[in-house]
Each structure stands twice: as structure tokens, then as C-alpha cells.
PDB file of C-alpha atoms (C1' of nucleotides) in Angstrom:
ATOM      1  CA  MET A   1     141.645  47.246  91.355  1.00 38.00           C
ATOM      2  CA  LYS A   2     138.298  46.474  89.908  1.00 38.00           C
ATOM      3  CA  SER A   3     136.295  47.567  92.949  1.00 45.00           C
ATOM      4  CA  LYS A   4     133.036  49.229  92.031  1.00 56.00           C
ATOM      5  CA  LYS A   5     132.750  52.509  93.852  1.00 72.00           C
ATOM      6  CA  THR A   6     130.427  52.267  96.840  1.00 86.00           C
ATOM      7  CA  ARG A   7     127.980  55.124  97.206  1.00 91.00           C
ATOM      8  CA  SER A   8     128.718  55.614 100.901  1.00 92.00           C
ATOM      9  CA  ALA A   9     130.133  53.802 103.907  1.00 90.00           C
ATOM     10  CA  CYS A  10     126.635  53.031 105.167  1.00 93.00           C
ATOM     11  CA  PRO A  11     126.083  49.264 105.524  1.00 94.00           C
ATOM     12  CA  VAL A  12     122.671  49.569 103.895  1.00 96.00           C
ATOM     13  CA  ALA A  13     124.159  51.294 100.857  1.00 96.00           C
ATOM     14  CA  CYS A  14     127.022  48.781 100.727  1.00 94.00           C
ATOM     15  CA  PHE A  15     124.576  45.892 100.808  1.00 96.00           C
ATOM     16  CA  LEU A  16     122.554  47.431  97.997  1.00 96.00           C
ATOM     17  CA  ASP A  17     125.641  48.144  95.912  1.00 95.00           C
ATOM     18  CA  ILE A  18     126.311  44.393  95.845  1.00 95.00           C
ATOM     19  CA  LEU A  19     122.874  42.784  96.046  1.00 97.00           C
ATOM     20  CA  GLY A  20     120.378  45.556  95.444  1.00 96.00           C
ATOM     21  CA  ASP A  21     118.983  44.916  92.015  1.00 97.00           C
ATOM     22  CA  ARG A  22     116.122  43.079  90.414  1.00 97.00           C
ATOM     23  CA  TRP A  23     117.837  39.690  89.987  1.00 98.00           C
ATOM     24  CA  THR A  24     120.701  38.971  92.355  1.00 98.00           C
ATOM     25  CA  MET A  25     118.629  37.895  95.353  1.00 98.00           C
ATOM     26  CA  ILE A  26     116.505  35.704  93.062  1.00 98.00           C
ATOM     27  CA  ILE A  27     119.659  33.782  92.215  1.00 98.00           C
ATOM     28  CA  VAL A  28     120.636  33.595  95.897  1.00 98.00           C
ATOM     29  CA  ARG A  29     117.146  32.244  96.664  1.00 98.00           C
ATOM     30  CA  ASP A  30     117.553  29.563  94.006  1.00 98.00           C
ATOM     31  CA  LEU A  31     120.922  28.567  95.474  1.00 98.00           C
ATOM     32  CA  MET A  32     119.289  28.291  98.903  1.00 97.00           C
ATOM     33  CA  LEU A  33     116.620  26.087  97.362  1.00 96.00           C
ATOM     34  CA  GLY A  34     119.281  23.797  95.941  1.00 94.00           C
ATOM     35  CA  ALA A  35     119.925  25.091  92.457  1.00 95.00           C
ATOM     36  CA  LYS A  36     123.418  24.144  91.316  1.00 95.00           C
ATOM     37  CA  LYS A  37     123.628  24.137  87.552  1.00 96.00           C
ATOM     38  CA  TYR A  38     123.007  26.866  85.034  1.00 96.00           C
ATOM     39  CA  ASN A  39     119.758  25.367  83.837  1.00 95.00           C
ATOM     40  CA  ASP A  40     118.419  25.091  87.395  1.00 96.00           C
ATOM     41  CA  PHE A  41     118.349  28.887  87.561  1.00 97.00           C
ATOM     42  CA  LEU A  42     116.735  29.183  84.171  1.00 96.00           C
ATOM     43  CA  ALA A  43     113.979  26.833  85.321  1.00 95.00           C
ATOM     44  CA  SER A  44     112.723  29.264  87.979  1.00 95.00           C
ATOM     45  CA  PRO A  45     109.376  30.904  87.316  1.00 95.00           C
ATOM     46  CA  GLU A  46     110.759  34.429  87.008  1.00 96.00           C
ATOM     47  CA  ASN A  47     112.441  33.534  83.702  1.00 95.00           C
ATOM     48  CA  ILE A  48     115.766  35.205  84.151  1.00 97.00           C
ATOM     49  CA  THR A  49     117.555  35.710  80.850  1.00 97.00           C
ATOM     50  CA  THR A  50     120.852  33.988  80.109  1.00 97.00           C
ATOM     51  CA  ASN A  51     122.933  37.112  79.738  1.00 97.00           C
ATOM     52  CA  ILE A  52     121.888  38.459  83.136  1.00 97.00           C
ATOM     53  CA  LEU A  53     122.266  35.078  84.838  1.00 97.00           C
ATOM     54  CA  ALA A  54     125.806  34.645  83.501  1.00 97.00           C
ATOM     55  CA  GLU A  55     126.809  38.155  84.497  1.00 97.00           C
ATOM     56  CA  ARG A  56     125.341  37.875  88.012  1.00 98.00           C
ATOM     57  CA  LEU A  57     126.961  34.516  88.696  1.00 97.00           C
ATOM     58  CA  LYS A  58     130.332  36.074  87.838  1.00 96.00           C
ATOM     59  CA  ARG A  59     129.698  39.038  90.087  1.00 96.00           C
ATOM     60  CA  LEU A  60     128.561  36.865  92.965  1.00 97.00           C
ATOM     61  CA  GLU A  61     131.652  34.728  92.577  1.00 96.00           C
ATOM     62  CA  ALA A  62     133.845  37.842  92.499  1.00 94.00           C
ATOM     63  CA  GLU A  63     132.140  39.018  95.709  1.00 93.00           C
ATOM     64  CA  GLY A  64     132.831  35.698  97.416  1.00 94.00           C
ATOM     65  CA  ILE A  65     129.143  34.908  97.839  1.00 96.00           C
ATOM     66  CA  VAL A  66     129.082  32.043  95.340  1.00 97.00           C
ATOM     67  CA  LYS A  67     131.707  29.421  94.565  1.00 96.00           C
ATOM     68  CA  ARG A  68     131.996  27.653  91.234  1.00 96.00           C
ATOM     69  CA  GLU A  69     133.350  24.127  90.933  1.00 94.00           C
ATOM     70  CA  ALA A  70     133.883  21.912  87.925  1.00 92.00           C
ATOM     71  CA  TYR A  71     131.924  18.706  88.126  1.00 89.00           C
ATOM     72  CA  GLN A  72     133.185  17.280  84.835  1.00 88.00           C
ATOM     73  CA  LYS A  73     135.749  17.807  82.097  1.00 85.00           C
ATOM     74  CA  LYS A  74     135.243  17.420  78.361  1.00 81.00           C
ATOM     75  CA  PRO A  75     133.371  19.623  78.247  1.00 86.00           C
ATOM     76  CA  VAL A  76     134.108  21.318  81.505  1.00 88.00           C
ATOM     77  CA  ARG A  77     130.924  22.108  83.412  1.00 91.00           C
ATOM     78  CA  TYR A  78     130.440  23.870  86.708  1.00 94.00           C
ATOM     79  CA  THR A  79     128.193  23.769  89.707  1.00 96.00           C
ATOM     80  CA  TYR A  80     127.418  26.875  91.706  1.00 97.00           C
ATOM     81  CA  SER A  81     126.899  26.991  95.446  1.00 97.00           C
ATOM     82  CA  LEU A  82     126.844  29.453  98.310  1.00 98.00           C
ATOM     83  CA  THR A  83     129.914  30.196 100.366  1.00 96.00           C
ATOM     84  CA  GLU A  84     129.560  30.926 104.078  1.00 96.00           C
ATOM     85  CA  LYS A  85     129.179  34.566 103.146  1.00 96.00           C
ATOM     86  CA  GLY A  86     126.304  33.540 100.928  1.00 97.00           C
ATOM     87  CA  HIS A  87     124.656  31.306 103.502  1.00 97.00           C
ATOM     88  CA  ASP A  88     124.796  34.219 105.952  1.00 97.00           C
ATOM     89  CA  LEU A  89     122.149  35.878 103.784  1.00 98.00           C
ATOM     90  CA  GLU A  90     119.574  33.370 105.033  1.00 98.00           C
ATOM     91  CA  PRO A  91     118.231  35.425 107.954  1.00 98.00           C
ATOM     92  CA  LEU A  92     117.784  38.351 105.608  1.00 98.00           C
ATOM     93  CA  MET A  93     116.045  36.142 103.064  1.00 98.00           C
ATOM     94  CA  LYS A  94     113.695  34.906 105.778  1.00 97.00           C
ATOM     95  CA  GLU A  95     112.798  38.478 106.713  1.00 97.00           C
ATOM     96  CA  MET A  96     112.054  39.264 103.089  1.00 97.00           C
ATOM     97  CA  ILE A  97     109.715  36.287 102.968  1.00 96.00           C
ATOM     98  CA  ASN A  98     108.091  37.192 106.304  1.00 95.00           C
ATOM     99  CA  TRP A  99     107.338  40.696 105.154  1.00 96.00           C
ATOM    100  CA  ALA A 100     106.098  39.649 101.756  1.00 95.00           C
ATOM    101  CA  LEU A 101     103.832  36.932 103.187  1.00 92.00           C
ATOM    102  CA  LYS A 102     102.383  39.399 105.660  1.00 92.00           C
ATOM    103  CA  TYR A 103     101.514  41.989 103.041  1.00 90.00           C
ATOM    104  CA  LYS A 104     101.005  40.145  99.787  1.00 75.00           C
ATOM    105  CA  ASP A 105      98.707  37.401 101.006  1.00 63.00           C
ATOM    106  CA  GLU A 106      96.504  37.108  97.999  1.00 44.00           C
ATOM    107  CA  VAL A 107      99.396  36.925  95.518  1.00 48.00           C
ATOM    108  CA  ILE A 108     101.649  34.760  97.553  1.00 46.00           C
ATOM    109  CA  LYS A 109      99.779  32.096  99.442  1.00 43.00           C
ATOM    110  CA  SER A 110     100.288  29.699  96.573  1.00 40.00           C
ATOM    111  CA  ALA A 111     104.023  30.365  96.646  1.00 41.00           C
ATOM    112  CA  ALA A 112     104.043  29.723 100.401  1.00 42.00           C
ATOM    113  CA  ASP A 113     102.680  26.280  99.616  1.00 41.00           C
ATOM    114  CA  ALA A 114     105.770  25.752  97.467  1.00 44.00           C
ATOM    115  CA  ASP A 115     107.684  25.749 100.755  1.00 45.00           C
ATOM    116  CA  PRO A 116     110.626  28.009 100.085  1.00 44.00           C
ATOM    117  CA  TYR A 117     112.565  26.563 103.004  1.00 41.00           C
ATOM    118  CA  GLY A 118     111.744  22.934 102.559  1.00 40.00           C
ATOM    119  CA  GLU A 119     113.961  20.285 101.068  1.00 41.00           C
ATOM    120  CA  PRO A 120     116.349  21.114  98.263  1.00 43.00           C
ATOM    121  CA  ARG A 121     115.294  20.195  94.787  1.00 44.00           C
ATOM    122  CA  GLU A 122     116.201  16.856  93.305  1.00 40.00           C
ATOM    123  CA  HIS A 123     118.152  16.932  90.071  1.00 35.00           C
TER     124      HIS A 123
ATOM    125  CA  MET B   1      94.039  48.453  87.831  1.00 39.00           C
ATOM    126  CA  LYS B   2      97.464  49.927  87.950  1.00 38.00           C
ATOM    127  CA  SER B   3      99.129  46.858  89.452  1.00 45.00           C
ATOM    128  CA  LYS B   4     102.599  46.307  88.055  1.00 55.00           C
ATOM    129  CA  LYS B   5     102.911  42.720  86.902  1.00 71.00           C
ATOM    130  CA  THR B   6     104.729  40.600  89.442  1.00 86.00           C
ATOM    131  CA  ARG B   7     107.265  38.190  88.026  1.00 91.00           C
ATOM    132  CA  SER B   8     105.999  35.254  90.048  1.00 92.00           C
ATOM    133  CA  ALA B   9     104.011  34.421  93.162  1.00 90.00           C
ATOM    134  CA  CYS B  10     107.215  33.835  95.146  1.00 93.00           C
ATOM    135  CA  PRO B  11     107.452  36.141  98.169  1.00 94.00           C
ATOM    136  CA  VAL B  12     111.087  36.894  97.384  1.00 96.00           C
ATOM    137  CA  ALA B  13     110.208  37.973  93.849  1.00 96.00           C
ATOM    138  CA  CYS B  14     107.246  39.990  95.123  1.00 94.00           C
ATOM    139  CA  PHE B  15     109.425  41.770  97.631  1.00 96.00           C
ATOM    140  CA  LEU B  16     111.983  42.597  94.939  1.00 97.00           C
ATOM    141  CA  ASP B  17     109.296  43.791  92.546  1.00 95.00           C
ATOM    142  CA  ILE B  18     108.400  46.477  95.106  1.00 95.00           C
ATOM    143  CA  LEU B  19     111.639  47.219  96.934  1.00 97.00           C
ATOM    144  CA  GLY B  20     114.391  45.575  94.892  1.00 96.00           C
ATOM    145  CA  ASP B  21     116.235  48.409  93.259  1.00 97.00           C
ATOM    146  CA  ARG B  22     119.192  50.631  93.927  1.00 97.00           C
ATOM    147  CA  TRP B  23     117.350  53.383  95.826  1.00 98.00           C
ATOM    148  CA  THR B  24     114.102  52.392  97.508  1.00 98.00           C
ATOM    149  CA  MET B  25     115.623  50.834 100.638  1.00 98.00           C
ATOM    150  CA  ILE B  26     117.920  53.833 100.998  1.00 98.00           C
ATOM    151  CA  ILE B  27     114.819  56.003 101.320  1.00 98.00           C
ATOM    152  CA  VAL B  28     113.264  53.555 103.797  1.00 98.00           C
ATOM    153  CA  ARG B  29     116.499  53.687 105.808  1.00 98.00           C
ATOM    154  CA  ASP B  30     116.342  57.481 105.898  1.00 98.00           C
ATOM    155  CA  LEU B  31     112.728  57.330 107.083  1.00 98.00           C
ATOM    156  CA  MET B  32     113.784  54.939 109.865  1.00 97.00           C
ATOM    157  CA  LEU B  33     116.524  57.384 110.812  1.00 96.00           C
ATOM    158  CA  GLY B  34     113.952  60.181 111.086  1.00 94.00           C
ATOM    159  CA  ALA B  35     113.953  61.842 107.695  1.00 95.00           C
ATOM    160  CA  LYS B  36     110.622  63.568 107.076  1.00 95.00           C
ATOM    161  CA  LYS B  37     110.988  66.296 104.500  1.00 96.00           C
ATOM    162  CA  TYR B  38     112.172  66.176 100.912  1.00 96.00           C
ATOM    163  CA  ASN B  39     115.478  67.824 101.685  1.00 95.00           C
ATOM    164  CA  ASP B  40     116.218  65.371 104.490  1.00 96.00           C
ATOM    165  CA  PHE B  41     116.501  62.627 101.896  1.00 97.00           C
ATOM    166  CA  LEU B  42     118.647  64.754  99.635  1.00 96.00           C
ATOM    167  CA  ALA B  43     121.043  65.370 102.510  1.00 94.00           C
ATOM    168  CA  SER B  44     122.026  61.699 102.773  1.00 95.00           C
ATOM    169  CA  PRO B  45     125.551  60.821 101.648  1.00 95.00           C
ATOM    170  CA  GLU B  46     124.448  58.692  98.687  1.00 96.00           C
ATOM    171  CA  ASN B  47     123.269  61.796  96.825  1.00 95.00           C
ATOM    172  CA  ILE B  48     119.999  60.535  95.428  1.00 97.00           C
ATOM    173  CA  THR B  49     118.806  62.689  92.539  1.00 97.00           C
ATOM    174  CA  THR B  50     115.567  64.618  92.798  1.00 97.00           C
ATOM    175  CA  ASN B  51     113.776  62.877  89.937  1.00 97.00           C
ATOM    176  CA  ILE B  52     114.355  59.419  91.442  1.00 98.00           C
ATOM    177  CA  LEU B  53     113.478  60.592  94.953  1.00 98.00           C
ATOM    178  CA  ALA B  54     110.175  62.095  93.829  1.00 97.00           C
ATOM    179  CA  GLU B  55     109.254  59.024  91.843  1.00 97.00           C
ATOM    180  CA  ARG B  56     110.135  56.581  94.647  1.00 98.00           C
ATOM    181  CA  LEU B  57     108.212  58.520  97.277  1.00 97.00           C
ATOM    182  CA  LYS B  58     105.137  58.287  95.058  1.00 97.00           C
ATOM    183  CA  ARG B  59     105.610  54.586  94.545  1.00 96.00           C
ATOM    184  CA  LEU B  60     106.138  53.931  98.242  1.00 97.00           C
ATOM    185  CA  GLU B  61     103.016  55.888  99.033  1.00 96.00           C
ATOM    186  CA  ALA B  62     101.072  53.942  96.408  1.00 94.00           C
ATOM    187  CA  GLU B  63     102.310  50.709  97.988  1.00 94.00           C
ATOM    188  CA  GLY B  64     101.162  51.827 101.433  1.00 94.00           C
ATOM    189  CA  ILE B  65     104.682  51.803 102.855  1.00 96.00           C
ATOM    190  CA  VAL B  66     104.924  55.587 103.229  1.00 97.00           C
ATOM    191  CA  LYS B  67     102.302  58.132 104.178  1.00 96.00           C
ATOM    192  CA  ARG B  68     102.403  61.783 103.174  1.00 96.00           C
ATOM    193  CA  GLU B  69     100.880  64.524 105.318  1.00 95.00           C
ATOM    194  CA  ALA B  70     100.659  68.273 104.761  1.00 93.00           C
ATOM    195  CA  TYR B  71     102.377  70.231 107.528  1.00 90.00           C
ATOM    196  CA  GLN B  72     101.535  73.668 106.133  1.00 89.00           C
ATOM    197  CA  LYS B  73      99.453  75.433 103.526  1.00 85.00           C
ATOM    198  CA  LYS B  74     100.488  78.323 101.304  1.00 82.00           C
ATOM    199  CA  PRO B  75     102.474  76.776  99.914  1.00 87.00           C
ATOM    200  CA  VAL B  76     101.389  73.305 100.824  1.00 89.00           C
ATOM    201  CA  ARG B  77     104.308  71.190 102.030  1.00 92.00           C
ATOM    202  CA  TYR B  78     104.384  67.578 103.069  1.00 94.00           C
ATOM    203  CA  THR B  79     106.139  65.317 105.520  1.00 96.00           C
ATOM    204  CA  TYR B  80     106.787  61.676 104.748  1.00 97.00           C
ATOM    205  CA  SER B  81     106.725  58.861 107.278  1.00 97.00           C
ATOM    206  CA  LEU B  82     106.508  55.084 107.451  1.00 98.00           C
ATOM    207  CA  THR B  83     103.202  53.297 107.834  1.00 96.00           C
ATOM    208  CA  GLU B  84     103.016  50.109 109.875  1.00 96.00           C
ATOM    209  CA  LYS B  85     103.786  48.234 106.677  1.00 96.00           C
ATOM    210  CA  GLY B  86     106.910  50.359 106.353  1.00 97.00           C
ATOM    211  CA  HIS B  87     107.984  49.915 109.963  1.00 97.00           C
ATOM    212  CA  ASP B  88     107.641  46.164 109.481  1.00 97.00           C
ATOM    213  CA  LEU B  89     110.707  46.388 107.233  1.00 98.00           C
ATOM    214  CA  GLU B  90     112.876  47.053 110.276  1.00 98.00           C
ATOM    215  CA  PRO B  91     113.871  43.435 110.996  1.00 98.00           C
ATOM    216  CA  LEU B  92     114.883  43.091 107.354  1.00 98.00           C
ATOM    217  CA  MET B  93     116.848  46.333 107.496  1.00 98.00           C
ATOM    218  CA  LYS B  94     118.667  45.050 110.574  1.00 97.00           C
ATOM    219  CA  GLU B  95     119.636  41.850 108.799  1.00 97.00           C
ATOM    220  CA  MET B  96     120.993  43.891 105.897  1.00 97.00           C
ATOM    221  CA  ILE B  97     123.108  45.864 108.323  1.00 96.00           C
ATOM    222  CA  ASN B  98     124.251  42.722 110.176  1.00 95.00           C
ATOM    223  CA  TRP B  99     125.409  41.098 107.003  1.00 96.00           C
ATOM    224  CA  ALA B 100     127.109  44.189 105.650  1.00 95.00           C
ATOM    225  CA  LEU B 101     128.906  44.863 108.922  1.00 92.00           C
ATOM    226  CA  LYS B 102     130.133  41.284 109.053  1.00 92.00           C
ATOM    227  CA  TYR B 103     131.583  41.347 105.550  1.00 90.00           C
ATOM    228  CA  LYS B 104     132.452  44.923 104.755  1.00 76.00           C
ATOM    229  CA  ASP B 105     134.334  45.821 107.893  1.00 63.00           C
ATOM    230  CA  GLU B 106     136.957  48.029 106.405  1.00 44.00           C
ATOM    231  CA  VAL B 107     134.511  50.121 104.378  1.00 48.00           C
ATOM    232  CA  ILE B 108     131.801  50.305 106.963  1.00 46.00           C
ATOM    233  CA  LYS B 109     133.166  50.684 110.448  1.00 43.00           C
ATOM    234  CA  SER B 110     132.965  54.440 110.161  1.00 40.00           C
ATOM    235  CA  ALA B 111     129.313  54.181 109.171  1.00 41.00           C
ATOM    236  CA  ALA B 112     128.676  51.907 112.125  1.00 42.00           C
ATOM    237  CA  ASP B 113     129.919  54.724 114.354  1.00 42.00           C
ATOM    238  CA  ALA B 114     127.188  56.851 112.825  1.00 44.00           C
ATOM    239  CA  ASP B 115     124.789  54.573 114.739  1.00 45.00           C
ATOM    240  CA  PRO B 116     122.155  53.733 112.167  1.00 44.00           C
ATOM    241  CA  TYR B 117     119.715  52.669 114.882  1.00 41.00           C
ATOM    242  CA  GLY B 118     120.360  55.424 117.355  1.00 40.00           C
ATOM    243  CA  GLU B 119     118.208  58.471 117.955  1.00 40.00           C
ATOM    244  CA  PRO B 120     116.320  60.064 115.091  1.00 43.00           C
ATOM    245  CA  ARG B 121     117.810  63.171 113.595  1.00 44.00           C
ATOM    246  CA  GLU B 122     116.905  66.589 114.870  1.00 39.00           C
ATOM    247  CA  HIS B 123     115.414  69.017 112.349  1.00 35.00           C
TER     248      HIS B 123
ATOM    249  C1'  DT C   1     109.799  97.029  95.076  1.00 50.55           C
ATOM    250  C1'  DC C   2     113.388  94.114  93.793  1.00 50.55           C
ATOM    251  C1'  DT C   3     116.650  90.859  94.433  1.00 50.55           C
ATOM    252  C1'  DT C   4     118.152  86.678  96.676  1.00 50.55           C
ATOM    253  C1'  DG C   5     117.033  82.374  98.917  1.00 50.55           C
ATOM    254  C1'  DT C   6     114.410  78.063 100.164  1.00 50.55           C
ATOM    255  C1'  DT C   7     111.484  74.075  99.426  1.00 50.55           C
ATOM    256  C1'  DA C   8     109.663  70.763  96.623  1.00 50.55           C
ATOM    257  C1'  DC C   9     109.518  69.312  92.902  1.00 50.55           C
ATOM    258  C1'  DT C  10     109.573  68.604  87.063  1.00 50.55           C
ATOM    259  C1'  DT C  11     111.831  68.261  82.577  1.00 50.55           C
ATOM    260  C1'  DG C  12     115.303  66.950  79.095  1.00 50.55           C
ATOM    261  C1'  DC C  13     118.843  64.310  77.629  1.00 50.55           C
ATOM    262  C1'  DA C  14     122.968  61.054  78.013  1.00 50.55           C
ATOM    263  C1'  DT C  15     124.413  56.748  79.870  1.00 50.55           C
ATOM    264  C1'  DT C  16     123.699  52.264  81.845  1.00 50.55           C
ATOM    265  C1'  DA C  17     120.888  48.219  82.817  1.00 50.55           C
ATOM    266  C1'  DT C  18     117.589  45.064  81.423  1.00 50.55           C
ATOM    267  C1'  DG C  19     114.729  42.267  78.052  1.00 50.55           C
ATOM    268  C1'  DC C  20     114.512  39.569  74.043  1.00 50.55           C
ATOM    269  C1'  DA C  21     116.177  36.758  70.496  1.00 50.55           C
ATOM    270  C1'  DA C  22     119.541  34.380  68.344  1.00 50.55           C
ATOM    271  C1'  DG C  23     124.026  32.140  67.855  1.00 50.55           C
ATOM    272  C1'  DC C  24     127.627  28.861  69.105  1.00 50.55           C
ATOM    273  C1'  DA C  25     131.009  25.381  71.000  1.00 50.55           C
ATOM    274  C1'  DA C  26     131.339  20.966  72.775  1.00 50.55           C
ATOM    275  C1'  DC C  27     129.877  17.192  73.316  1.00 50.55           C
ATOM    276  C1'  DA C  28     125.984  12.671  73.585  1.00 50.55           C
ATOM    277  C1'  DA C  29     122.688   9.707  71.371  1.00 50.55           C
ATOM    278  C1'  DG C  30     120.473   7.624  67.615  1.00 50.55           C
TER     279       DG C  30
ATOM    280  C1'  DC D   1     125.598  12.459  60.091  1.00 50.55           C
ATOM    281  C1'  DT D   2     121.732  14.578  62.062  1.00 50.55           C
ATOM    282  C1'  DT D   3     119.353  16.088  66.137  1.00 50.55           C
ATOM    283  C1'  DG D   4     119.430  17.406  70.953  1.00 50.55           C
ATOM    284  C1'  DT D   5     121.389  19.293  75.367  1.00 50.55           C
ATOM    285  C1'  DT D   6     124.173  22.260  78.303  1.00 50.55           C
ATOM    286  C1'  DG D   7     126.277  26.415  79.196  1.00 50.55           C
ATOM    287  C1'  DC D   8     127.066  30.081  77.842  1.00 50.55           C
ATOM    288  C1'  DT D   9     127.978  34.837  74.389  1.00 50.55           C
ATOM    289  C1'  DT D  10     126.504  38.467  71.210  1.00 50.55           C
ATOM    290  C1'  DG D  11     123.565  42.075  69.240  1.00 50.55           C
ATOM    291  C1'  DC D  12     120.134  45.197  69.521  1.00 50.55           C
ATOM    292  C1'  DA D  13     115.771  47.534  71.399  1.00 50.55           C
ATOM    293  C1'  DT D  14     113.682  49.370  75.445  1.00 50.55           C
ATOM    294  C1'  DA D  15     113.581  50.876  80.217  1.00 50.55           C
ATOM    295  C1'  DA D  16     115.937  52.679  84.347  1.00 50.55           C
ATOM    296  C1'  DT D  17     119.216  55.718  86.184  1.00 50.55           C
ATOM    297  C1'  DG D  18     122.420  59.850  86.362  1.00 50.55           C
ATOM    298  C1'  DC D  19     123.156  64.577  85.650  1.00 50.55           C
ATOM    299  C1'  DA D  20     121.997  69.207  84.991  1.00 50.55           C
ATOM    300  C1'  DA D  21     118.891  72.638  84.715  1.00 50.55           C
ATOM    301  C1'  DG D  22     114.408  74.838  85.228  1.00 50.55           C
ATOM    302  C1'  DT D  23     110.116  76.194  87.778  1.00 50.55           C
ATOM    303  C1'  DA D  24     106.287  77.553  91.143  1.00 50.55           C
ATOM    304  C1'  DA D  25     105.283  79.465  95.332  1.00 50.55           C
ATOM    305  C1'  DC D  26     106.354  81.644  98.649  1.00 50.55           C
ATOM    306  C1'  DA D  27     109.774  84.321 102.733  1.00 50.55           C
ATOM    307  C1'  DA D  28     113.112  87.710 104.055  1.00 50.55           C
ATOM    308  C1'  DG D  29     116.095  91.426 103.523  1.00 50.55           C
ATOM    309  C1'  DA D  30     117.888  95.842 101.025  1.00 50.55           C
TER     310       DA D  30
END
DNA sequence: TCTTGTTACTTGCATTATGCAAGCAACAAG
DNA sequence: CTTGTTGCTTGCATAATGCAAGTAACAAGA
């Protein structure tokens, strides 16, 4: 039993206990944009550090939001992708973007041009 | 210029820079449920501590998400409520609840009975 | 008057999370 | 045999959070 204690039975609190920190939804965003390998996440403009990235990927996998699959042996390397549970965060992600675009115009218009829901990245 | 540096121009990152921590959306939830006074927030089951509550209310006010109004003098006391910018977080809040209810059934059903989007509290 | 209680905070300190830099294993290429 | 790349891990400083207590300004009752 390695379950982290949830603060309450409220769905909002439960959501935040899993995904409510500075970095986790950034990683989920990158996965939605097509990031698969470790270095894809490091390439994002927020400059996540390697220790936090590694820890969050493990947590997301443990939560069933991300799945990890080996794409080669010798040395074994993994790709990361969203499970159905992870993909189900898309409507929420869209609402985050809607709100931010409505209220952070000046800062964000350039990011909107980057087309967060366009085609996945090429690798 | 007291603007906290944003990590990137991405709307997701900008959202998280403002609201992406363990407590802020809990306070927004309470406001949506009708909390107005300091003690209303303290009464929630997550047991937010007073130092964090005070600091977050100030930040939310500075961000234009919450407005503070005196409801008495001697001693002056304030009520807190959502601005339009704050109310515009409702679709996002609903998606958080949708996702959590879908995936945290066992933990959350009892909270769902509490009707997070029912009538505001009485005071 | 004097004690007790309430509201709305602030302060101090321990613990945990995050940020920053470096290290390292296992290869591939030259 | 050296240099480079990927995918991490480790160590340590700084910042955020948790926990407990304290405080100001009153109100209400004995």
C-alpha cells in the first residue's frame, strides 16, 4: 500500500493530489503535443529539470495516466505515452488554455501561434 | 513591476504559474460553493492552514480573480468573492470534477453526494 | 471590570518540494 | 580510444508547505 493520503474525498482535492503541482500538467501537455522520449520533454521551453521529470514520469505511470514502453534493447530505452485516463485530461487542458488565452493575451498570443492542438511534433 | 516571471508564453504554463499549486484551486472551489469569509475556507475538509490561506487570498486578489470587500467597520472585516475572471474558471473546475469522478470512484462517490455544484452554503 | 470567545490574521520553525549542477552507464561514431 | 548522445541518478542549496502558537480588535456574559 503505497497510496498517498488524499486530503479529502472531494473530486477537486483528489485531482489536485495527483496533478496539482507546478510540473505534472506541463508533462501531460507535452505528451498531448506528441512528446515521447525523455529528451522531448527536456526540449520544452519551461526547462524542466531531469530529477523532476524522472520523478513525475514514474508517478504518472503509477497513477495509470502514462504508459512506458521499450522501443529498443541494448541499451533499453523507453517511450512514454498517454493512456486513456491520460487522454481524458484533454477537455480539462482545453479549458486551461481557453482561460489563459482570455486573460493573458499579451503574454500568450505568441504561444497561441505555436498551435498547441495542431499536429504532433516530428522526431 | 511585481510580475512574477512566467516560465514560458504557453497558456498552460501561464495558467499553472498562477493557479498550479496544491491549494489555490481549493480556495476557488470554496468560493464557487459560496464561501465568503475567512473562516468559511478554514471549515473545508482539506484543513488549509491560515498562513497559506492568507497568502493565497492576497495573490488571487492581486491577479484579479478574487475581490475583497469590507462588510463592517470596527473592526473592519472583509468578504471574498470571485470576479468575472474567477467565475470563468467554472468550466475548468467542472472538467476537473468530471475527470476525478470518472477515475476515483471509490474515493469520491461520497463527495459527489455532497453536490459540489448545488446550492451555495448558508451562513 | 474581568474573563472568555470570535474573527482574521501574522510569526516562527521544521519538513518537504523544487532548482541547479554534476555525475554516470551504456552504448554509437569517428 | 576519444568524443558524443540518451536517459537517467545524486547531492546540495533554496523555496514552498505544514504545524503550532501568538496577536489585535472587538463582543458578550459574569
